[in-house]
């Protein structure tokens, strides 16, 4: 297939790229049935843009609708600029998106005011808009110079490139590799690397442009160009022009030789045209109207554009100046004296209408501290943050800090830069800003924000948190009654870190003492005391006040999240479940999926304790997906550890091992205690199912890194120890759990303790005591709202009774265990109970779950089916689960045959048969 591209206003054949054209045209044809995304990589001038342009034409000729955006070497400071360029033709279709996604995209583009849009919502909205357009005709999405696209847009491109699925969308992007082959930025897209042309193709191009060159010069061009198509076209011009006096230095990379060639052409221009070209080069992505308006302040006019167009150096495309090649722009900027470049930025700052762009041009024209310019940049940072362009916001705050005249203002702006960088996932940049600001911060609000940011980084990324001495110094700097609440906030963050990382108990006691010394009614204070209370030791007034704080913290989702953790530590599982659920709702309302993932993970954990395994698994997998999409590896690891627990309870060994492996890969450097404990718990459950009791005991023993998890797993540890012949190793743990159950008045914990006591008594042959503790475990468990743990007790009790040759007494316990395991899809335990029941003389009768009413569904399909059964539309579900509405429709389409139904109206009955609708 022969394709052409446009260069310098003329058509040229695409030479030497037959193999790449064949690959891409084949992929393009396949994209009609399933999406594809490819990244073209290669050095400057290697032909990426030519191939992209040729493929755009071919796509248009074969029925694709083409959307395009282009990066600029100095990316737009406003964020999402290239995404707006890409989606501009589709913006009239915004109304087809779910409400939250539509609002996020409109706010990001400055088309409407609304809550700060999260990047994930903007990405999903973009995907939904592309899917909607592709339902009418296939789409070809062209992204030129991805390495220069603004960072916010680049994140969206990476996101959609991995999720095109079955949509007829073809995404083709180009990215430059540096000299030596290094790629400027990592991208998850499939790569197609453009190599230098072979000798035949190189000679074919040279033949087109070699008029006036002798044979020696042709040989030199071939050698110097080294298969680079742009060099083959431009170097002959340099050899024919004035630059030949100095020669082409072959010791430098091709890129630099091309820049030398372009500068030779630049030097032949009239001075006024050179000035206009310099101005256009400094203008980044501004339109030609803006460039000419700024040019008038320098005495330039539109007539100075003609020599540039005649030389083929610049042309106007879509009302913007378009350089013949990005290297020409780079060469012009690199050769412009500082004073002239400063002047260009200054006139642009005076004429540009966009305040953010004007602020950045002011900053580029400033070489000294200037509070006025710093203030303009700070305002630009605030506006970018409100539009969800966090990377650009952080950059503005950081540059504003550099230009600040006072140390106080510098610290304030660095603190904001750190906070926004953390939210954007720029952990290293956030820590750098924190460390710089901590040295000079004096304002209490700034000191507090820095402390909260550092602790947030410690919990979500593993970067270094405050040392005890740092906390002491921070508290000392926040003296006086007017800063009491700020001291509480700092200690609350420190308490969350101390518990999350299981820091030494001395640090817990230090934080507890400091919190008690503060006279305040701040609701965070009792949360600190609950979080830092030694195992099984807490005052009654602290325990009593936690449920009362739910209403007080209703509009503080972060506070609600910490209240959930505090309630867990005091074994108040009902309050914990309420808090996790409310935190999830509030984060969802505030468009904060990164935090919502943590709340969902917490709720999933409590659901697992209550035996609602499939629901817990759906929440945990959803949370893991959100954590991955919002670039939170440690949080993703926590979610995967919860997924592992759920899969282990279901008896799926492969899925459990996979989740544990992925959790450990994500958390191997800075593991959180909670994630480590949950992963150990899952591995221990799996080892028990395989009768590897010593291995299981080792896993459960390592759970002590998280005291609360270790309490919840006490019965598992006791069972593993007894079966491994090491009952002596767990007696102290059971005693400790018993004390905690009494102090916290926890029926759930008490039932686990009695089960543990029964197993220990059996190992010693004390039959009367064994039966007594099993009976008490069952009786106590009735108040614990955990049918799964109750079924575990019934199974062990029934097995013991059958071994004692009391089959008639064993059968009711085994039957109850079997039906409970069957109902919650715990297949291995259900099979074990069924085998015991048959051995006791009764044939098990499977219920609805075992008959396949729900078990064929994936966790995500179950989640969507439950929401649909409650009457939510596809768009409402899409907003709820962070998917495009067409993806929701696809999931439901797959769900119906799995459930044996034909319509949405039958969902509720099908799910009720599986006991998964409440």
mmCIF file of N, CA and C in Angstrom, residues 343-405:
data_model
loop_
_atom_site.group_PDB
_atom_site.id
_atom_site.type_symbol
_atom_site.label_atom_id
_atom_site.label_comp_id
_atom_site.label_asym_id
_atom_site.label_seq_id
_atom_site.Cartn_x
_atom_site.Cartn_y
_atom_site.Cartn_z
ATOM 1 N N UNK A 343 12.119 39.442 26.470
ATOM 2 C CA UNK A 343 11.240 40.428 25.843
ATOM 3 C C UNK A 343 10.026 39.752 25.213
ATOM 4 N N UNK A 344 10.242 38.597 24.560
ATOM 5 C CA UNK A 344 9.144 37.871 23.930
ATOM 6 C C UNK A 344 8.128 37.416 24.976
ATOM 7 N N UNK A 345 8.609 36.853 26.073
ATOM 8 C CA UNK A 345 7.697 36.412 27.130
ATOM 9 C C UNK A 345 6.966 37.600 27.750
ATOM 10 N N UNK A 346 7.644 38.720 27.855
ATOM 11 C CA UNK A 346 7.033 39.893 28.466
ATOM 12 C C UNK A 346 5.852 40.405 27.645
ATOM 13 N N UNK A 347 6.014 40.515 26.328
ATOM 14 C CA UNK A 347 4.903 41.020 25.508
ATOM 15 C C UNK A 347 3.766 40.005 25.443
ATOM 16 N N UNK A 348 4.093 38.728 25.472
ATOM 17 C CA UNK A 348 3.032 37.707 25.510
ATOM 18 C C UNK A 348 2.252 37.812 26.811
ATOM 19 N N UNK A 349 2.936 38.034 27.929
ATOM 20 C CA UNK A 349 2.266 38.170 29.222
ATOM 21 C C UNK A 349 1.319 39.361 29.224
ATOM 22 N N UNK A 350 1.674 40.400 28.480
ATOM 23 C CA UNK A 350 0.832 41.598 28.451
ATOM 24 C C UNK A 350 -0.425 41.422 27.606
ATOM 25 N N UNK A 351 -0.401 40.512 26.645
ATOM 26 C CA UNK A 351 -1.504 40.434 25.676
ATOM 27 C C UNK A 351 -2.381 39.198 25.817
ATOM 28 N N UNK A 352 -1.872 38.127 26.418
ATOM 29 C CA UNK A 352 -2.666 36.903 26.508
ATOM 30 C C UNK A 352 -3.877 37.093 27.426
ATOM 31 N N UNK A 353 -5.010 36.552 27.019
ATOM 32 C CA UNK A 353 -6.246 36.695 27.807
ATOM 33 C C UNK A 353 -6.315 35.676 28.949
ATOM 34 N N UNK A 354 -5.714 34.518 28.752
ATOM 35 C CA UNK A 354 -5.765 33.461 29.768
ATOM 36 C C UNK A 354 -4.844 33.842 30.942
ATOM 37 N N UNK A 355 -5.381 34.037 32.153
ATOM 38 C CA UNK A 355 -4.542 34.466 33.285
ATOM 39 C C UNK A 355 -3.413 33.484 33.606
ATOM 40 N N UNK A 356 -3.682 32.188 33.469
ATOM 41 C CA UNK A 356 -2.648 31.202 33.797
ATOM 42 C C UNK A 356 -1.490 31.285 32.813
ATOM 43 N N UNK A 357 -1.810 31.349 31.524
ATOM 44 C CA UNK A 357 -0.743 31.454 30.529
ATOM 45 C C UNK A 357 0.035 32.760 30.702
ATOM 46 N N UNK A 358 -0.711 33.840 30.964
ATOM 47 C CA UNK A 358 -0.053 35.122 31.164
ATOM 48 C C UNK A 358 0.880 35.066 32.371
ATOM 49 N N UNK A 359 0.432 34.414 33.449
ATOM 50 C CA UNK A 359 1.260 34.312 34.658
ATOM 51 C C UNK A 359 2.553 33.560 34.376
ATOM 52 N N UNK A 360 2.456 32.475 33.615
ATOM 53 C CA UNK A 360 3.661 31.703 33.316
ATOM 54 C C UNK A 360 4.624 32.474 32.408
ATOM 55 N N UNK A 361 4.088 33.256 31.479
ATOM 56 C CA UNK A 361 4.972 34.079 30.636
ATOM 57 C C UNK A 361 5.626 35.178 31.468
ATOM 58 N N UNK A 362 4.876 35.740 32.422
ATOM 59 C CA UNK A 362 5.491 36.712 33.336
ATOM 60 C C UNK A 362 6.654 36.070 34.085
ATOM 61 N N UNK A 363 6.403 34.851 34.582
ATOM 62 C CA UNK A 363 7.452 34.151 35.322
ATOM 63 C C UNK A 363 8.660 33.873 34.444
ATOM 64 N N UNK A 364 8.417 33.548 33.169
ATOM 65 C CA UNK A 364 9.530 33.268 32.255
ATOM 66 C C UNK A 364 10.322 34.521 31.915
ATOM 67 N N UNK A 365 9.697 35.683 32.091
ATOM 68 C CA UNK A 365 10.398 36.934 31.787
ATOM 69 C C UNK A 365 11.023 37.550 33.033
ATOM 70 N N UNK A 366 10.918 36.842 34.161
ATOM 71 C CA UNK A 366 11.396 37.381 35.436
ATOM 72 C C UNK A 366 12.631 36.617 35.909
ATOM 73 N N UNK A 367 13.655 37.354 36.299
ATOM 74 C CA UNK A 367 14.883 36.723 36.777
ATOM 75 C C UNK A 367 15.245 37.207 38.186
ATOM 76 N N UNK A 368 14.211 37.607 38.932
ATOM 77 C CA UNK A 368 14.397 38.000 40.320
ATOM 78 C C UNK A 368 13.104 37.737 41.071
ATOM 79 N N UNK A 369 13.191 37.720 42.400
ATOM 80 C CA UNK A 369 11.991 37.473 43.202
ATOM 81 C C UNK A 369 11.005 38.622 42.989
ATOM 82 N N UNK A 370 9.750 38.254 42.786
ATOM 83 C CA UNK A 370 8.722 39.260 42.494
ATOM 84 C C UNK A 370 7.412 38.764 43.090
ATOM 85 N N UNK A 371 6.964 39.412 44.159
ATOM 86 C CA UNK A 371 5.767 38.953 44.862
ATOM 87 C C UNK A 371 4.519 39.054 44.000
ATOM 88 N N UNK A 372 4.475 40.043 43.127
ATOM 89 C CA UNK A 372 3.311 40.191 42.249
ATOM 90 C C UNK A 372 3.198 39.009 41.289
ATOM 91 N N UNK A 373 4.312 38.645 40.660
ATOM 92 C CA UNK A 373 4.310 37.495 39.745
ATOM 93 C C UNK A 373 4.039 36.213 40.521
ATOM 94 N N UNK A 374 4.627 36.077 41.708
ATOM 95 C CA UNK A 374 4.391 34.885 42.534
ATOM 96 C C UNK A 374 2.911 34.757 42.887
ATOM 97 N N UNK A 375 2.284 35.908 43.195
ATOM 98 C CA UNK A 375 0.859 35.877 43.505
ATOM 99 C C UNK A 375 0.015 35.438 42.326
ATOM 100 N N UNK A 376 0.374 35.921 41.118
ATOM 101 C CA UNK A 376 -0.357 35.507 39.908
ATOM 102 C C UNK A 376 -0.214 33.998 39.678
ATOM 103 N N UNK A 377 0.991 33.477 39.894
ATOM 104 C CA UNK A 377 1.205 32.039 39.716
ATOM 105 C C UNK A 377 0.458 31.241 40.774
ATOM 106 N N UNK A 378 0.431 31.734 42.000
ATOM 107 C CA UNK A 378 -0.322 31.041 43.049
ATOM 108 C C UNK A 378 -1.807 30.968 42.676
ATOM 109 N N UNK A 379 -2.336 32.084 42.151
ATOM 110 C CA UNK A 379 -3.731 32.088 41.701
ATOM 111 C C UNK A 379 -3.932 31.090 40.558
ATOM 112 N N UNK A 380 -2.952 30.991 39.653
ATOM 113 C CA UNK A 380 -3.035 30.006 38.568
ATOM 114 C C UNK A 380 -3.038 28.592 39.137
ATOM 115 N N UNK A 381 -2.247 28.368 40.174
ATOM 116 C CA UNK A 381 -2.223 27.061 40.820
ATOM 117 C C UNK A 381 -3.565 26.713 41.440
ATOM 118 N N UNK A 382 -4.201 27.703 42.074
ATOM 119 C CA UNK A 382 -5.521 27.459 42.672
ATOM 120 C C UNK A 382 -6.544 27.104 41.598
ATOM 121 N N UNK A 383 -6.525 27.864 40.490
ATOM 122 C CA UNK A 383 -7.492 27.592 39.415
ATOM 123 C C UNK A 383 -7.260 26.206 38.818
ATOM 124 N N UNK A 384 -5.994 25.850 38.610
ATOM 125 C CA UNK A 384 -5.695 24.520 38.054
ATOM 126 C C UNK A 384 -6.173 23.433 38.995
ATOM 127 N N UNK A 385 -6.003 23.644 40.297
ATOM 128 C CA UNK A 385 -6.453 22.634 41.268
ATOM 129 C C UNK A 385 -7.969 22.481 41.222
ATOM 130 N N UNK A 386 -8.676 23.577 41.099
ATOM 131 C CA UNK A 386 -10.136 23.514 41.037
ATOM 132 C C UNK A 386 -10.610 22.773 39.792
ATOM 133 N N UNK A 387 -9.797 22.775 38.736
ATOM 134 C CA UNK A 387 -10.164 22.047 37.512
ATOM 135 C C UNK A 387 -9.624 20.619 37.512
ATOM 136 N N UNK A 388 -8.959 20.234 38.606
ATOM 137 C CA UNK A 388 -8.443 18.871 38.692
ATOM 138 C C UNK A 388 -7.122 18.664 37.981
ATOM 139 N N UNK A 389 -6.497 19.740 37.498
ATOM 140 C CA UNK A 389 -5.188 19.632 36.825
ATOM 141 C C UNK A 389 -4.100 19.725 37.898
ATOM 142 N N UNK A 390 -3.934 18.649 38.654
ATOM 143 C CA UNK A 390 -3.111 18.698 39.855
ATOM 144 C C UNK A 390 -1.626 18.850 39.554
ATOM 145 N N UNK A 391 -1.140 18.177 38.524
ATOM 146 C CA UNK A 391 0.287 18.273 38.193
ATOM 147 C C UNK A 391 0.634 19.715 37.824
ATOM 148 N N UNK A 392 -0.201 20.335 37.008
ATOM 149 C CA UNK A 392 0.040 21.720 36.613
ATOM 150 C C UNK A 392 -0.127 22.663 37.805
ATOM 151 N N UNK A 393 -1.077 22.353 38.679
ATOM 152 C CA UNK A 393 -1.261 23.155 39.888
ATOM 153 C C UNK A 393 -0.017 23.110 40.761
ATOM 154 N N UNK A 394 0.531 21.931 40.964
ATOM 155 C CA UNK A 394 1.737 21.791 41.795
ATOM 156 C C UNK A 394 2.906 22.562 41.191
ATOM 157 N N UNK A 395 3.033 22.512 39.866
ATOM 158 C CA UNK A 395 4.123 23.239 39.204
ATOM 159 C C UNK A 395 3.982 24.741 39.413
ATOM 160 N N UNK A 396 2.745 25.244 39.351
ATOM 161 C CA UNK A 396 2.526 26.674 39.550
ATOM 162 C C UNK A 396 2.869 27.084 40.982
ATOM 163 N N UNK A 397 2.431 26.298 41.954
ATOM 164 C CA UNK A 397 2.753 26.611 43.347
ATOM 165 C C UNK A 397 4.269 26.578 43.577
ATOM 166 N N UNK A 398 4.932 25.596 42.957
ATOM 167 C CA UNK A 398 6.368 25.476 43.165
ATOM 168 C C UNK A 398 7.114 26.676 42.556
ATOM 169 N N UNK A 399 6.725 27.090 41.366
ATOM 170 C CA UNK A 399 7.371 28.251 40.744
ATOM 171 C C UNK A 399 7.031 29.523 41.528
ATOM 172 N N UNK A 400 5.810 29.612 42.038
ATOM 173 C CA UNK A 400 5.430 30.762 42.858
ATOM 174 C C UNK A 400 6.313 30.839 44.098
ATOM 175 N N UNK A 401 6.618 29.683 44.668
ATOM 176 C CA UNK A 401 7.493 29.664 45.842
ATOM 177 C C UNK A 401 8.879 30.199 45.494
ATOM 178 N N UNK A 402 9.382 29.809 44.332
ATOM 179 C CA UNK A 402 10.712 30.272 43.924
ATOM 180 C C UNK A 402 10.772 31.791 43.770
ATOM 181 N N UNK A 403 9.649 32.390 43.357
ATOM 182 C CA UNK A 403 9.627 33.836 43.111
ATOM 183 C C UNK A 403 9.170 34.640 44.326
ATOM 184 N N UNK A 404 8.834 33.974 45.417
ATOM 185 C CA UNK A 404 8.320 34.665 46.607
ATOM 186 C C UNK A 404 9.401 35.522 47.249
ATOM 187 N N UNK A 405 9.003 36.699 47.703
ATOM 188 C CA UNK A 405 9.961 37.613 48.319
ATOM 189 C C UNK A 405 10.196 37.299 49.795
#
